[in-house]
Short mmCIF file of C-alpha atoms in Angstrom, two decimals:
data_model
loop_
_atom_site.label_atom_id
_atom_site.label_comp_id
_atom_site.label_asym_id
_atom_site.label_seq_id
_atom_site.Cartn_x
_atom_site.Cartn_y
_atom_site.Cartn_z
CA MET U 1 0.00 0.00 0.00
CA ASN U 2 1.71 3.16 -1.22
CA GLY U 3 1.29 6.15 -3.51
CA PHE U 4 -0.03 8.58 -0.92
CA ARG U 5 2.74 11.16 -1.34
CA LYS U 6 2.33 11.03 -5.13
CA GLU U 7 -1.45 11.50 -4.83
CA LEU U 8 -1.06 14.43 -2.45
CA ILE U 9 1.68 16.41 -4.19
CA GLY U 10 0.94 15.29 -7.73
CA ASN U 11 -2.86 15.51 -7.85
CA ILE U 12 -4.81 16.87 -4.87
CA LEU U 13 -2.79 19.93 -3.86
CA PRO U 14 -1.90 21.06 -7.43
CA PHE U 15 -5.60 21.08 -8.35
CA TRP U 16 -6.35 23.66 -5.65
CA ILE U 17 -3.22 25.69 -6.36
CA ASN U 18 -3.72 25.85 -10.11
CA LYS U 19 -7.51 26.00 -10.46
CA MET U 20 -9.05 27.57 -7.36
CA GLN U 21 -7.14 30.77 -6.60
CA ASP U 22 -9.35 33.80 -7.25
CA ASN U 23 -6.92 36.45 -8.45
CA HIS U 24 -9.71 38.92 -9.23
CA ASN U 25 -11.60 39.09 -5.94
CA GLY U 26 -9.18 37.44 -3.50
CA GLY U 27 -9.09 34.12 -1.72
CA PHE U 28 -10.49 31.15 -3.61
CA TYR U 29 -13.27 30.55 -6.09
CA GLY U 30 -16.46 29.09 -4.72
CA GLN U 31 -17.10 26.30 -7.19
CA ILE U 32 -15.88 24.01 -9.91
CA ASP U 33 -18.86 21.83 -10.83
CA GLY U 34 -19.01 18.11 -11.51
CA ASN U 35 -18.29 18.72 -15.19
CA ASN U 36 -15.09 20.59 -14.28
CA MET U 37 -16.55 24.00 -15.17
CA LEU U 38 -15.40 26.96 -13.03
CA ASN U 39 -18.10 29.23 -11.66
CA SER U 40 -16.09 32.37 -10.88
CA ARG U 41 -19.13 34.10 -9.37
CA ALA U 42 -20.15 31.30 -7.02
CA ASN U 43 -20.64 32.22 -3.39
CA LYS U 44 -17.77 31.42 -1.04
CA GLY U 45 -18.39 29.05 1.86
CA ALA U 46 -16.77 29.17 5.28
CA ILE U 47 -16.28 25.39 5.40
CA LEU U 48 -14.35 25.35 2.13
CA ASN U 49 -12.07 28.21 3.15
CA ALA U 50 -11.37 26.89 6.66
CA ARG U 51 -10.54 23.47 5.22
CA ILE U 52 -8.21 24.97 2.62
CA LEU U 53 -6.44 26.78 5.47
CA TRP U 54 -6.09 23.57 7.47
CA THR U 55 -4.97 21.46 4.50
CA PHE U 56 -2.23 23.74 3.21
CA SER U 57 -1.04 24.60 6.73
CA SER U 58 -0.67 20.90 7.47
CA ALA U 59 0.96 20.22 4.10
CA TYR U 60 3.51 22.98 4.72
CA ARG U 61 4.19 21.76 8.27
CA ILE U 62 4.89 18.23 7.04
CA LEU U 63 6.48 18.80 3.62
CA LYS U 64 7.98 22.32 3.96
CA ASN U 65 7.03 23.36 0.43
CA GLU U 66 6.91 27.16 0.23
CA GLU U 67 4.09 27.02 -2.31
CA TYR U 68 1.91 25.38 0.33
CA LEU U 69 2.79 28.13 2.80
CA LYS U 70 1.64 30.77 0.29
CA MET U 71 -1.69 28.99 -0.09
CA ALA U 72 -2.12 28.77 3.70
CA GLN U 73 -1.26 32.46 4.08
CA ARG U 74 -3.73 33.34 1.35
CA ALA U 75 -6.50 31.41 3.11
CA PHE U 76 -5.63 32.86 6.51
CA ASP U 77 -5.57 36.45 5.26
CA TYR U 78 -8.85 36.09 3.39
CA ILE U 79 -10.66 34.49 6.34
CA VAL U 80 -9.46 37.22 8.73
CA ALA U 81 -10.45 39.98 6.31
CA TYR U 82 -13.85 38.68 5.17
CA PHE U 83 -15.26 35.71 7.08
CA ILE U 84 -14.77 36.86 10.67
CA ASP U 85 -17.66 38.92 12.04
CA LYS U 86 -15.99 42.00 13.50
CA GLU U 87 -19.17 43.02 15.35
CA TYR U 88 -20.52 39.84 16.95
CA GLY U 89 -17.60 37.44 16.73
CA GLY U 90 -17.31 34.08 15.03
CA ALA U 91 -17.40 33.38 11.30
CA PHE U 92 -20.14 33.90 8.75
CA TRP U 93 -21.56 30.93 6.89
CA GLU U 94 -21.39 32.35 3.35
CA LEU U 95 -20.07 35.28 1.32
CA ASP U 96 -20.74 36.37 -2.24
CA TYR U 97 -17.91 36.12 -4.75
CA LYS U 98 -16.71 39.61 -3.85
CA GLY U 99 -16.52 38.86 -0.12
CA ASN U 100 -19.77 40.40 1.11
CA PRO U 101 -21.72 38.38 3.73
CA VAL U 102 -24.88 36.83 2.26
CA ASN U 103 -25.67 34.33 5.04
CA THR U 104 -24.63 35.54 8.48
CA LYS U 105 -25.85 32.63 10.61
CA LYS U 106 -23.39 31.21 13.11
CA GLN U 107 -23.14 27.47 12.60
CA THR U 108 -21.20 25.87 15.46
CA TYR U 109 -19.64 23.47 12.95
CA VAL U 110 -18.08 26.42 11.11
CA GLN U 111 -16.61 27.89 14.27
CA GLY U 112 -14.97 24.52 14.92
CA PHE U 113 -13.41 24.35 11.47
CA MET U 114 -12.11 27.90 11.76
CA LEU U 115 -10.45 26.90 15.05
CA TYR U 116 -9.02 23.81 13.32
CA GLY U 117 -7.54 25.93 10.54
CA PHE U 118 -6.12 28.60 12.88
CA SER U 119 -4.53 26.04 15.20
CA GLU U 120 -2.88 24.20 12.31
CA TYR U 121 -1.65 27.45 10.78
CA PHE U 122 0.02 28.23 14.11
CA ARG U 123 1.56 24.74 14.22
CA ALA U 124 2.95 25.31 10.73
CA THR U 125 4.15 28.91 11.05
CA GLY U 126 4.28 29.97 14.71
CA GLU U 127 2.07 32.95 13.78
CA GLN U 128 0.84 34.28 17.15
CA LYS U 129 -2.23 35.92 15.64
CA ALA U 130 -3.42 32.48 14.53
CA LEU U 131 -3.03 31.09 18.06
CA GLU U 132 -4.94 34.04 19.53
CA LEU U 133 -7.74 33.52 17.00
CA ALA U 134 -7.86 29.81 17.84
CA LYS U 135 -8.23 30.70 21.52
CA ASP U 136 -10.90 33.30 20.72
CA PHE U 137 -12.93 30.74 18.80
CA PHE U 138 -12.54 28.22 21.63
CA TYR U 139 -13.89 30.69 24.17
CA LEU U 140 -16.73 31.59 21.81
CA ILE U 141 -17.77 27.96 21.31
CA GLU U 142 -17.61 27.35 25.05
CA LYS U 143 -19.67 30.46 25.78
CA TYR U 144 -22.62 28.88 23.98
CA ARG U 145 -22.21 25.35 25.32
CA ASP U 146 -25.41 23.84 26.75
CA LYS U 147 -24.72 24.28 30.46
CA VAL U 148 -27.69 22.09 31.47
CA THR U 149 -27.57 18.89 29.42
CA GLY U 150 -24.11 19.25 27.87
CA GLY U 151 -22.86 19.53 24.34
CA TYR U 152 -23.25 22.29 21.78
CA PRO U 153 -26.35 23.65 20.05
CA GLU U 154 -26.20 23.42 16.29
CA ALA U 155 -26.62 27.04 15.18
CA PHE U 156 -27.47 30.63 16.08
CA THR U 157 -28.38 33.91 14.43
CA ARG U 158 -25.62 36.36 13.61
CA ASP U 159 -25.83 37.87 17.12
CA TRP U 160 -25.92 34.44 18.80
CA GLN U 161 -29.64 34.18 19.46
CA PRO U 162 -31.74 31.04 18.88
CA ILE U 163 -32.44 30.29 15.21
CA GLU U 164 -35.32 28.34 13.68
CA ASP U 165 -33.47 26.53 10.89
CA MET U 166 -30.43 24.93 12.48
CA ARG U 167 -29.59 22.49 9.67
CA LEU U 168 -26.03 22.20 8.43
CA SER U 169 -27.28 21.11 4.99
CA ASP U 170 -30.51 20.19 3.23
CA LYS U 171 -29.83 16.53 3.97
CA ASP U 172 -29.88 17.04 7.73
CA GLU U 173 -32.65 16.90 10.30
CA ASN U 174 -33.54 20.23 11.92
CA GLU U 175 -32.50 19.24 15.44
CA VAL U 176 -30.74 21.10 18.25
CA LYS U 177 -27.76 18.76 18.53
CA THR U 178 -25.96 16.53 16.05
CA MET U 179 -23.21 13.96 16.08
CA ASN U 180 -21.50 15.63 13.10
CA THR U 181 -21.04 19.00 14.77
CA HIS U 182 -19.76 17.42 17.99
CA LEU U 183 -17.26 15.34 16.02
CA HIS U 184 -15.94 18.48 14.37
CA ILE U 185 -15.63 20.32 17.65
CA LEU U 186 -13.74 17.39 19.15
CA GLU U 187 -11.31 17.36 16.21
CA PRO U 188 -10.16 21.03 16.49
CA TYR U 189 -10.02 20.83 20.28
CA THR U 190 -7.60 17.92 19.84
CA ASN U 191 -5.43 20.09 17.60
CA LEU U 192 -5.60 23.01 20.02
CA CYS U 193 -4.53 20.70 22.86
CA ARG U 194 -1.31 20.09 20.94
CA ILE U 195 -0.28 23.75 21.11
CA TRP U 196 -2.00 25.16 24.18
CA LYS U 197 -2.02 23.51 27.59
CA ASP U 198 -5.04 24.98 29.33
CA PRO U 199 -7.25 23.51 32.10
CA GLN U 200 -10.51 24.77 30.56
CA LEU U 201 -9.59 23.26 27.20
CA GLU U 202 -8.66 19.92 28.76
CA SER U 203 -11.94 19.88 30.70
CA ALA U 204 -13.92 20.67 27.55
CA GLN U 205 -12.12 17.90 25.67
CA ARG U 206 -12.91 15.35 28.37
CA GLN U 207 -16.54 16.43 28.44
CA LEU U 208 -16.74 16.04 24.67
CA ILE U 209 -15.36 12.51 24.84
CA ASP U 210 -17.97 11.76 27.51
CA VAL U 211 -20.71 13.13 25.26
CA PHE U 212 -19.68 10.61 22.62
CA THR U 213 -19.47 7.65 24.97
CA ASP U 214 -22.57 8.51 27.04
CA LYS U 215 -24.94 10.31 24.64
CA ILE U 216 -24.03 9.75 21.00
CA LEU U 217 -22.82 6.14 20.84
CA ASP U 218 -25.47 3.43 20.64
CA SER U 219 -24.02 0.89 23.07
CA ASN U 220 -26.09 -1.91 21.53
CA THR U 221 -24.88 -1.49 17.96
CA ASN U 222 -21.69 0.61 18.38
CA HIS U 223 -22.95 2.93 15.64
CA LEU U 224 -23.18 6.65 16.30
CA ASN U 225 -26.63 8.16 16.54
CA LEU U 226 -26.86 11.26 14.36
CA PHE U 227 -29.57 13.70 15.52
CA PHE U 228 -30.83 14.68 18.98
CA ASP U 229 -33.14 17.13 20.70
CA GLU U 230 -31.92 19.46 23.43
CA ASP U 231 -32.14 16.69 26.05
CA TRP U 232 -30.24 14.16 23.92
CA ASN U 233 -33.26 12.11 22.91
CA VAL U 234 -32.40 10.31 19.66
CA LYS U 235 -34.33 11.68 16.67
CA SER U 236 -33.04 9.48 13.84
CA THR U 237 -32.26 5.81 13.32
CA ALA U 238 -30.01 6.33 10.29
CA VAL U 239 -26.48 4.89 10.19
CA SER U 240 -23.66 6.87 8.58
CA TYR U 241 -20.83 4.43 7.92
CA GLY U 242 -18.36 7.17 6.97
CA HIS U 243 -18.97 9.08 10.18
CA ASP U 244 -18.61 5.88 12.19
CA ILE U 245 -15.17 5.10 10.77
CA GLU U 246 -14.08 8.75 10.96
CA ALA U 247 -15.17 9.01 14.59
CA SER U 248 -13.35 5.78 15.46
CA TRP U 249 -9.95 7.36 14.89
CA LEU U 250 -10.77 10.96 15.85
CA LEU U 251 -12.03 9.76 19.24
CA PHE U 252 -8.83 7.82 19.83
CA GLU U 253 -6.74 10.81 18.80
CA ALA U 254 -8.78 13.00 21.17
CA ALA U 255 -8.02 10.73 24.11
CA GLU U 256 -4.39 10.26 23.13
CA VAL U 257 -3.62 13.99 23.18
CA LEU U 258 -4.77 14.21 26.81
CA GLY U 259 -2.15 11.66 27.85
CA ASP U 260 -4.47 9.86 30.31
CA LYS U 261 -3.48 6.18 30.06
CA ALA U 262 -6.74 4.85 31.51
CA LEU U 263 -8.82 6.98 29.15
CA ILE U 264 -6.64 6.00 26.19
CA ALA U 265 -7.13 2.31 26.96
CA GLU U 266 -10.90 2.75 27.31
CA ILE U 267 -11.26 4.69 24.06
CA LYS U 268 -8.90 2.37 22.18
CA ASP U 269 -11.25 -0.53 22.93
CA LEU U 270 -14.29 1.53 22.04
CA SER U 271 -12.75 2.81 18.79
CA LEU U 272 -12.23 -0.76 17.60
CA LYS U 273 -15.88 -1.56 18.30
CA ILE U 274 -16.95 1.47 16.28
CA ALA U 275 -14.63 0.48 13.42
CA ASP U 276 -16.14 -3.01 13.45
CA ALA U 277 -19.65 -1.56 13.34
CA ALA U 278 -18.64 0.64 10.40
CA SER U 279 -17.55 -2.47 8.52
CA GLY U 280 -21.22 -3.18 7.89
CA GLY U 281 -20.82 -0.58 5.16
CA ILE U 282 -17.99 -2.34 3.32
CA GLY U 283 -19.13 -3.44 -0.14
CA VAL U 284 -18.03 -6.45 -2.14
CA ASP U 285 -15.62 -4.21 -4.08
CA GLY U 286 -13.84 -3.19 -0.88
CA SER U 287 -15.23 0.35 -0.80
CA MET U 288 -17.50 1.81 1.88
CA ILE U 289 -21.10 2.73 1.10
CA TYR U 290 -22.80 5.87 2.34
CA GLU U 291 -25.58 5.10 4.82
CA TYR U 292 -28.52 3.04 5.97
CA LYS U 293 -31.72 5.06 6.40
CA ASN U 294 -35.41 4.25 6.67
CA GLY U 295 -34.83 0.62 5.79
CA HIS U 296 -32.84 1.51 2.68
CA MET U 297 -29.15 0.92 2.03
CA ASP U 298 -27.66 3.87 0.13
CA THR U 299 -24.79 2.32 -1.82
CA GLU U 300 -23.39 5.53 -3.28
CA ARG U 301 -19.60 5.72 -2.74
CA HIS U 302 -18.72 9.22 -1.52
CA TRP U 303 -15.16 10.53 -1.79
CA TRP U 304 -14.86 11.51 1.88
CA VAL U 305 -16.15 8.18 3.17
CA GLN U 306 -13.41 6.29 1.28
CA ALA U 307 -10.71 8.65 2.58
CA GLU U 308 -11.82 8.29 6.19
CA ALA U 309 -12.07 4.52 5.85
CA VAL U 310 -8.39 4.27 4.90
CA VAL U 311 -7.33 6.28 7.96
CA GLY U 312 -9.80 4.68 10.35
CA TYR U 313 -8.81 1.13 9.48
CA MET U 314 -5.12 1.95 9.71
CA TYR U 315 -5.67 3.27 13.24
CA ALA U 316 -7.61 0.11 14.04
CA TYR U 317 -4.73 -1.97 12.69
CA ARG U 318 -2.15 -0.08 14.74
CA ASN U 319 -4.25 -0.35 17.90
CA SER U 320 -5.14 -4.03 17.53
CA LYS U 321 -2.34 -5.54 15.41
CA ASN U 322 -5.14 -7.37 13.59
CA ALA U 323 -4.13 -7.60 9.93
CA ILE U 324 -7.74 -7.64 8.72
CA TYR U 325 -7.97 -3.89 9.35
CA LYS U 326 -4.88 -3.18 7.26
CA GLU U 327 -6.34 -5.31 4.50
CA ARG U 328 -9.56 -3.28 4.60
CA ALA U 329 -7.58 -0.04 4.38
CA SER U 330 -5.63 -1.43 1.43
CA GLN U 331 -8.81 -2.49 -0.38
CA VAL U 332 -10.42 0.93 0.06
CA TRP U 333 -7.23 2.60 -1.18
CA SER U 334 -7.25 0.38 -4.26
CA TYR U 335 -10.85 1.38 -4.91
CA ILE U 336 -9.94 5.07 -4.56
CA GLN U 337 -7.09 4.78 -7.02
CA SER U 338 -9.14 2.98 -9.65
CA ARG U 339 -12.57 4.61 -9.19
CA MET U 340 -12.41 7.93 -7.26
CA VAL U 341 -9.35 9.76 -8.63
CA ASP U 342 -9.93 11.90 -11.72
CA ASN U 343 -6.67 11.33 -13.57
CA GLU U 344 -7.69 13.60 -16.44
CA ASN U 345 -8.95 16.74 -14.69
CA GLY U 346 -7.46 16.36 -11.20
CA GLU U 347 -8.82 15.85 -7.67
CA TRP U 348 -11.45 13.18 -6.93
CA TYR U 349 -15.02 12.76 -8.08
CA TRP U 350 -17.68 13.56 -5.50
CA SER U 351 -18.90 9.98 -5.67
CA ARG U 352 -19.71 6.93 -7.69
CA LEU U 353 -23.46 6.39 -7.94
CA PRO U 354 -25.05 3.05 -6.98
CA ASP U 355 -24.83 1.91 -10.62
CA GLY U 356 -21.08 2.65 -10.64
CA SER U 357 -21.27 5.74 -12.84
CA ILE U 358 -19.50 9.01 -11.98
CA ASN U 359 -21.60 11.56 -10.09
CA ARG U 360 -21.44 14.72 -12.22
CA LYS U 361 -24.30 16.45 -10.41
CA ASP U 362 -22.24 17.35 -7.34
CA ASP U 363 -19.16 19.58 -7.24
CA LYS U 364 -15.54 18.80 -7.98
CA ALA U 365 -14.74 21.73 -5.66
CA GLY U 366 -17.24 23.75 -3.66
CA PHE U 367 -19.05 24.39 -0.40
CA TRP U 368 -18.45 20.84 0.83
CA LYS U 369 -15.97 19.45 -1.68
CA CYS U 370 -12.64 20.44 -0.19
CA PRO U 371 -9.05 19.08 -0.08
CA TYR U 372 -9.40 18.16 3.59
CA HIS U 373 -10.62 14.55 3.75
CA ASN U 374 -8.45 13.19 0.96
CA GLY U 375 -5.53 15.52 1.71
CA ARG U 376 -5.62 14.54 5.37
CA MET U 377 -5.74 10.87 4.48
CA CYS U 378 -2.50 11.22 2.54
CA MET U 379 -0.83 13.23 5.31
CA GLU U 380 -1.95 10.80 8.01
CA MET U 381 -0.38 7.96 6.06
CA LEU U 382 2.86 9.89 5.60
CA GLU U 383 3.18 11.37 9.07
CA HIS U 384 1.70 8.78 11.41
CA PHE U 385 2.13 5.50 9.58
CA GLY U 386 5.30 6.14 7.57
CA ILE U 387 3.64 4.91 4.38
CA ASP U 388 4.74 6.85 1.34
#
């Protein structure tokens, strides 16, 4: 199993460097569609920009390529200038192509990804402003934590008041709390723990891990429940195999950074159970399908699910020494190389549809299609597993 460095530096990162820099209005374009057509006037999403910041910061930290540093700096400068709300704090959800806010809601998920990007930019560059911003976003997220039942509400208005439509996307249930947002608060807090030793941060990290073990995880199936009301009553029976396998390794990483041996041992065992549950989504071709919902198995193969499966199963292999996990990772990687990578136009397809055809309806680059899942997969393999 190899080729991760080649995929990262020869395909994924060059696509974003060569095709997505907006030299007219600053920052990055908002969309290249599934037919590889650039929409230079597409709105610009906070998720995309925060993930570009994280990806190129991490790539520079690991590979020391100055071109990656320039991309990270570009993302950082644009976010600070346009996405951050100077009046009420936090980051806007969406800008127009010229940088004017067009959707000012405060999605907790976005604040987490901004923190993730800022913390990684500091790790890569030592830029103190990035560390201060990461701390600011941490305090902001904690300010709006649910002090009664725990966890984090999904979204707010611009001035941090309750909002009627809390959904992260059209696919989501309109519920107060979600697994997805909590996973992507846990992830940046882990990164912040690497660079800032702070009692409040450590406490918040421990509480987040407890939320996963006590509220989100279904102890009967070892799948993660997805949507909850304010009091953590489960509001959906769907299974997201990609989120299961992603959470399996992010939870372990979250415990590991705290350095608590008893907690690490507990979460290591739990992470393997979650990885095993996720294996219910492995298809006959070695790839991982999307989800099970309302009695229906959605067999679409999404790009991000495949990337997370490679990383998740490699963590499971390292933590168990069971070769079956490494074999699963290898099979998913083979599927990616043969079916997900666009060797002609660069990057990866959004997905393969259930009939095996390429999904052209969804973006090649856009609001949700970012270099983070597949870029991170490659960097995890290089940095933590020594696989080139």
